[in-house]
Coordinates of C-alpha atoms (C1' of nucleotides) in Angstrom, one line a residue:
Chain A
M1 CA 2.6 1.1 3.0
I2 CA 5.2 -0.3 0.7
N3 CA 5.8 -4.0 1.0
S4 CA 8.8 -5.5 2.7
R5 CA 10.3 -6.9 -0.4
L6 CA 13.0 -4.2 -0.7
A7 CA 14.0 -4.8 3.0
V8 CA 14.2 -8.6 2.5
S9 CA 16.1 -8.2 -0.8
V10 CA 18.7 -6.0 0.7
H11 CA 19.1 -8.4 3.5
I12 CA 19.6 -11.2 1.0
L13 CA 22.2 -9.3 -1.0
A14 CA 24.0 -8.2 2.1
L15 CA 24.3 -11.8 3.3
I16 CA 25.7 -12.9 -0.1
A17 CA 28.1 -10.0 -0.2
T18 CA 29.4 -10.6 3.3
H19 CA 29.9 -14.3 2.7
P20 CA 32.2 -14.4 -0.4
G21 CA 33.1 -17.9 -1.5
Q22 CA 30.4 -19.4 0.7
A23 CA 27.4 -20.9 -1.0
L24 CA 24.4 -19.8 1.0
S25 CA 21.3 -21.9 0.5
S26 CA 17.8 -20.3 0.4
E27 CA 17.1 -22.2 3.7
Y28 CA 20.1 -20.6 5.4
I29 CA 19.2 -17.1 4.2
A30 CA 15.6 -17.7 5.2
G31 CA 16.9 -18.5 8.7
S32 CA 18.6 -15.1 8.9
V33 CA 15.6 -13.2 7.4
N34 CA 13.1 -15.2 9.4
T35 CA 10.9 -16.4 6.6
N36 CA 10.2 -19.3 4.3
P37 CA 12.9 -20.4 1.9
V38 CA 10.4 -20.1 -1.0
V39 CA 10.1 -16.4 -0.2
I40 CA 13.8 -16.1 -0.6
R41 CA 13.9 -18.1 -3.9
R42 CA 11.1 -15.9 -5.3
L43 CA 13.1 -12.7 -4.6
T44 CA 16.4 -14.1 -5.8
G45 CA 14.5 -15.0 -9.0
L46 CA 13.5 -11.3 -9.4
L47 CA 17.0 -10.2 -8.5
R48 CA 18.5 -12.6 -11.1
Q49 CA 16.1 -11.3 -13.8
A50 CA 17.3 -7.8 -13.0
G51 CA 20.9 -8.9 -13.5
L52 CA 22.0 -8.4 -9.9
L53 CA 22.9 -11.9 -9.1
Q54 CA 23.5 -15.3 -10.7
T55 CA 22.2 -18.7 -9.6
V56 CA 22.3 -22.2 -11.0
A57 CA 19.2 -24.3 -10.6
G58 CA 19.9 -27.2 -8.3
K59 CA 23.2 -25.8 -7.1
T60 CA 23.5 -24.2 -3.7
G61 CA 24.3 -20.5 -3.5
A62 CA 24.1 -17.3 -5.5
T63 CA 26.8 -14.8 -6.5
L64 CA 26.6 -11.1 -7.1
T65 CA 27.1 -10.0 -10.7
K66 CA 28.2 -6.5 -9.7
D67 CA 30.4 -4.9 -7.1
P68 CA 28.3 -4.0 -4.0
A69 CA 29.3 -0.4 -4.6
A70 CA 27.6 -0.6 -8.1
I71 CA 24.3 -1.9 -6.8
T72 CA 22.0 0.9 -5.7
L73 CA 19.0 0.4 -3.6
L74 CA 17.0 1.9 -6.4
M75 CA 18.1 -1.0 -8.6
V76 CA 17.0 -3.4 -6.0
Y77 CA 13.7 -1.6 -5.5
R78 CA 12.9 -1.6 -9.2
A79 CA 13.8 -5.3 -9.4
V80 CA 11.3 -6.4 -6.8
E81 CA 8.6 -3.8 -6.9
P82 CA 6.0 -4.6 -9.5
K83 CA 4.2 -1.2 -9.4
E84 CA 5.7 1.7 -11.4
T85 CA 3.7 4.4 -9.7
L86 CA 3.8 4.9 -6.0
F87 CA 0.6 6.9 -5.5
S88 CA -2.9 5.7 -6.5
M89 CA -5.5 7.9 -8.1
H90 CA -9.2 7.5 -8.0
D91 CA -10.5 6.6 -11.5
R92 CA -13.0 8.2 -13.8
P93 CA -13.5 11.5 -12.0
N94 CA -16.4 13.3 -13.5
P95 CA -15.3 14.8 -16.9
A96 CA -18.3 17.2 -16.8
C97 CA -16.7 19.0 -13.8
P98 CA -13.7 21.3 -14.3
V99 CA -12.0 19.9 -11.3
G100 CA -12.8 16.3 -12.1
R101 CA -11.7 16.7 -15.7
N102 CA -8.2 17.9 -14.8
I103 CA -7.4 16.5 -11.4
Q104 CA -5.6 13.5 -12.6
S105 CA -3.1 15.2 -14.9
T106 CA -2.6 17.9 -12.2
L107 CA -1.9 15.5 -9.4
D108 CA 0.2 13.3 -11.6
D109 CA 2.8 16.1 -11.8
T110 CA 3.1 16.2 -8.1
F111 CA 3.1 12.5 -7.6
V112 CA 5.8 12.0 -10.1
R113 CA 8.0 14.6 -8.5
A114 CA 7.5 13.1 -5.0
Q115 CA 8.2 9.6 -6.3
Q116 CA 11.4 10.8 -8.1
A117 CA 12.6 12.5 -4.9
L118 CA 12.1 9.2 -3.1
E119 CA 13.9 7.2 -5.8
A120 CA 16.7 9.7 -5.9
E121 CA 17.4 8.9 -2.2
L122 CA 17.4 5.2 -3.0
E123 CA 19.7 5.8 -5.9
V124 CA 22.5 7.4 -3.8
E125 CA 22.7 4.5 -1.4
T126 CA 24.5 1.4 -2.5
L127 CA 24.7 -2.1 -1.1
S128 CA 28.2 -1.3 -0.1
D129 CA 27.0 1.6 2.0
V130 CA 24.5 -0.8 3.7
I131 CA 27.2 -3.3 4.4
H132 CA 29.5 -0.7 5.9
R133 CA 26.7 0.5 8.2
L134 CA 25.9 -3.0 9.2
A135 CA 29.5 -3.6 10.1
S136 CA 29.8 -0.4 12.1
A137 CA 26.6 -1.2 14.0
R138 CA 28.0 -4.5 15.1
Chain B
M1 CA 1.2 1.3 -3.7
I2 CA -0.1 4.2 -1.7
N3 CA -3.8 4.4 -1.4
S4 CA -5.9 7.0 -3.3
R5 CA -6.9 8.9 -0.2
L6 CA -4.5 11.8 -0.9
A7 CA -5.8 12.1 -4.4
V8 CA -9.4 12.1 -3.4
S9 CA -8.8 14.5 -0.5
V10 CA -7.1 17.0 -2.7
H11 CA -10.0 16.7 -5.1
I12 CA -12.4 17.4 -2.3
L13 CA -10.4 20.4 -1.1
A14 CA -10.0 21.8 -4.6
L15 CA -13.8 21.6 -5.1
I16 CA -14.5 23.4 -1.9
A17 CA -11.9 26.1 -2.6
T18 CA -13.2 26.7 -6.1
H19 CA -16.8 27.1 -5.0
P20 CA -16.6 29.7 -2.3
G21 CA -20.0 30.5 -0.7
Q22 CA -21.5 27.4 -2.2
A23 CA -22.4 24.6 0.2
L24 CA -21.3 21.4 -1.6
S25 CA -23.0 18.3 -0.3
S26 CA -21.1 15.0 0.1
E27 CA -23.3 13.7 -2.7
Y28 CA -22.3 16.4 -5.1
I29 CA -18.6 16.0 -4.3
A30 CA -19.0 12.2 -4.7
G31 CA -20.4 12.9 -8.2
S32 CA -17.3 14.8 -9.2
V33 CA -14.9 12.3 -7.6
N34 CA -16.9 9.3 -8.9
T35 CA -17.4 7.5 -5.6
N36 CA -19.8 7.0 -2.8
P37 CA -20.8 9.9 -0.6
V38 CA -19.8 8.0 2.5
V39 CA -16.2 7.8 1.2
I40 CA -16.3 11.6 1.0
R41 CA -17.7 12.1 4.5
R42 CA -15.1 9.7 5.9
L43 CA -12.3 11.8 4.4
T44 CA -13.8 15.1 5.3
G45 CA -14.0 13.8 8.8
L46 CA -10.3 13.2 8.8
L47 CA -9.6 16.6 7.2
R48 CA -11.7 18.2 9.9
Q49 CA -9.8 16.4 12.6
A50 CA -6.6 17.7 11.1
G51 CA -8.0 21.2 11.2
L52 CA -8.2 21.8 7.5
L53 CA -11.9 22.3 7.2
Q54 CA -15.0 22.8 9.2
T55 CA -18.4 21.1 8.9
V56 CA -21.6 21.2 10.8
A57 CA -23.4 17.9 11.3
G58 CA -26.7 17.9 9.3
K59 CA -25.8 21.1 7.5
T60 CA -24.8 20.9 3.9
G61 CA -21.3 22.0 3.0
A62 CA -17.8 22.4 4.4
T63 CA -15.5 25.4 4.6
L64 CA -11.8 25.6 4.6
T65 CA -10.2 26.9 7.8
K66 CA -7.0 28.0 6.1
D67 CA -6.1 29.8 3.0
P68 CA -5.4 27.4 0.1
A69 CA -1.9 28.8 -0.1
A70 CA -1.4 27.7 3.5
I71 CA -2.5 24.1 3.0
T72 CA 0.3 21.9 1.8
L73 CA -0.2 18.5 0.3
L74 CA 1.9 17.1 3.1
M75 CA -0.7 18.4 5.6
V76 CA -3.4 16.6 3.6
Y77 CA -1.3 13.4 3.3
R78 CA -0.7 13.3 7.0
A79 CA -4.4 14.0 7.7
V80 CA -5.6 11.0 5.7
E81 CA -2.7 8.5 5.8
P82 CA -2.9 6.3 8.9
K83 CA 0.6 4.8 8.5
E84 CA 3.6 6.8 9.7
T85 CA 6.2 4.8 7.9
L86 CA 6.2 4.3 4.2
F87 CA 8.4 1.2 3.9
S88 CA 7.7 -2.1 5.6
M89 CA 10.3 -4.2 7.2
H90 CA 10.4 -8.0 7.8
D91 CA 10.1 -8.7 11.4
R92 CA 12.3 -10.6 13.8
P93 CA 15.3 -11.1 11.6
N94 CA 17.7 -13.6 13.3
P95 CA 19.5 -11.9 16.1
A96 CA 22.2 -14.6 16.0
C97 CA 23.3 -13.4 12.6
P98 CA 25.4 -10.2 12.3
V99 CA 23.3 -9.1 9.3
G100 CA 20.0 -10.1 10.8
R101 CA 20.9 -8.4 14.1
N102 CA 21.5 -5.0 12.4
I103 CA 19.6 -4.9 9.2
Q104 CA 16.6 -3.1 10.7
S105 CA 18.3 -0.1 12.2
T106 CA 20.5 0.1 9.1
L107 CA 17.7 0.1 6.6
D108 CA 15.6 2.4 8.8
D109 CA 18.1 5.2 8.2
T110 CA 17.7 4.8 4.4
F111 CA 13.9 4.4 4.6
V112 CA 13.5 7.5 6.8
R113 CA 15.6 9.6 4.4
A114 CA 13.7 8.4 1.4
Q115 CA 10.4 9.1 3.0
Q116 CA 11.5 12.6 4.1
A117 CA 12.5 13.3 0.5
L118 CA 9.1 12.4 -0.6
E119 CA 7.4 14.4 2.1
A120 CA 9.5 17.4 1.3
E121 CA 8.1 17.4 -2.2
L122 CA 4.6 17.2 -0.8
E123 CA 5.4 20.1 1.5
V124 CA 6.4 22.5 -1.2
E125 CA 3.1 22.1 -3.0
T126 CA 0.0 23.8 -1.8
L127 CA -3.7 23.5 -2.5
S128 CA -3.4 26.9 -4.1
D129 CA -0.8 25.5 -6.5
V130 CA -3.0 22.6 -7.4
I131 CA -6.0 25.0 -8.1
H132 CA -3.9 27.2 -10.3
R133 CA -2.7 24.2 -12.3
L134 CA -6.2 22.9 -12.6
A135 CA -7.3 26.3 -14.0
S136 CA -4.5 26.5 -16.5
A137 CA -5.3 23.0 -17.7
R138 CA -8.8 23.9 -18.5
Chain C
dT1 C1' 20.9 -43.7 -7.6
dT2 C1' 20.2 -41.1 -3.8
dA3 C1' 20.0 -36.8 -1.4
dC4 C1' 19.4 -32.2 -1.6
dA5 C1' 19.2 -27.9 -4.0
dT6 C1' 16.6 -24.4 -7.0
dG7 C1' 12.5 -22.7 -9.7
dT8 C1' 7.9 -22.1 -9.8
dA9 C1' 2.8 -22.9 -9.6
dA10 C1' -1.0 -23.1 -6.6
dT11 C1' -3.3 -22.4 -2.3
dT12 C1' -4.2 -20.1 2.0
dA13 C1' -4.7 -16.7 5.8
dG14 C1' -4.3 -12.0 7.1
dT15 C1' -4.5 -7.2 5.9
dT16 C1' -5.9 -3.2 3.4
dT17 C1' -8.8 -0.6 0.5
dA18 C1' -12.9 1.2 -1.3
dG19 C1' -17.7 0.7 -1.8
dT20 C1' -22.0 0.0 0.4
dT21 C1' -26.0 -0.4 3.7
dA22 C1' -27.9 1.3 7.8
dC23 C1' -29.1 4.4 11.0
dA24 C1' -28.6 8.1 14.8
dG25 C1' -28.8 12.8 15.2
dA26 C1' -28.6 17.7 13.5
dA27 C1' -30.5 21.3 10.5
dA28 C1' -33.6 23.1 7.2
dT29 C1' -38.1 23.2 5.1
dT30 C1' -42.9 22.9 5.0
Chain D
dA1 C1' -44.3 20.4 14.9
dA2 C1' -43.6 17.1 11.3
dT3 C1' -41.1 16.0 7.5
dT4 C1' -37.2 16.0 4.6
dT5 C1' -32.4 16.1 4.0
dC6 C1' -28.0 16.3 5.4
dT7 C1' -23.7 14.8 8.1
dG8 C1' -21.2 11.4 11.1
dT9 C1' -20.2 6.9 11.9
dA10 C1' -20.5 1.9 12.6
dA11 C1' -20.8 -2.4 10.3
dC12 C1' -20.4 -5.4 6.5
dT13 C1' -18.7 -6.8 1.8
dA14 C1' -15.8 -7.7 -2.3
dA15 C1' -11.5 -7.2 -4.4
dA16 C1' -6.7 -6.8 -4.2
dC17 C1' -2.3 -7.5 -2.2
dT18 C1' 1.1 -9.7 0.8
dA19 C1' 3.6 -13.3 2.8
dA20 C1' 3.6 -18.0 4.1
dT21 C1' 3.1 -22.5 2.8
dT22 C1' 2.6 -26.9 0.2
dA23 C1' 3.8 -29.4 -3.7
dC24 C1' 6.5 -30.8 -7.3
dA25 C1' 9.4 -30.7 -11.6
dT26 C1' 14.1 -30.3 -12.6
dG27 C1' 19.1 -29.8 -11.9
dT28 C1' 23.5 -30.9 -9.2
dA29 C1' 26.5 -33.6 -6.7
dA30 C1' 28.0 -37.2 -3.6

DNA sequence: TTACATGTAATTAGTTTAGTTACAGAAATT
DNA sequence: AATTTCTGTAACTAAACTAATTACATGTAA
């Protein structure tokens, strides 16, 4: 199961995008997400490193550096997900066995395709899409 | 990161399929996978429950109940993966906040689509495909 | 200068994963 | 029939990961 960092990060970005001109503190955001402010600051740190938002240490608030329509969920996912590969493989299968010797490279093909299919879906969805769906659900 | 159970399970099934008529013990399979025999027996138990293979308690070996071309990697994945949903969500976002109130249902749409895209890739690949690629890599 | 914010390191509790030990029960071997 | 060997499964352990939390250095603003 993939961690909840993508979900929380989208929540954070959606809050910022829907409150233009308002400086939202990590504590305020944490109240909406229902978590600890430090969790929010850790994620905004990663989002800042990825160039998705800007903050000033000591100053309340964060601002998006791109238009919500230009921020894909894949960008957010990549920003906060430390692991590059989605599927794990068992290590050191027996090289003396024809199956063990080639299973990793063989499975890797499949796993890469599956991961790319997932990422392609995250890439076609933008923060703007999320915000519109949030609004229509209201 | 998704656990390595799919990788190990495909390894197990590929071994069985490529050794027709030979009764492979969990210890032999464990030697090829490079793990403990109990890990193999646990997975074969799940694969048996899913109807992918048959075993007899006390008797060495396992046999596939379907043609390798009829076993998709999605079947294997579903057999050994306990979690239905791939992405985690933070729980109890603030219902008093318009974003918090609707973020879960909104993100769920995206997450379901992404997961389905991944599963679709696993569905088009069969054990037979894996075995052929194993053979051509040799 | 005081109050309050962010950034970040360190610690903790809970969960998950894989590996391991142990053993009951079934099958095969002698 | 007794012994050996296998599978099935429960129970325990160590390692890794996640999120929550505490603590505090540092920056901003009133």
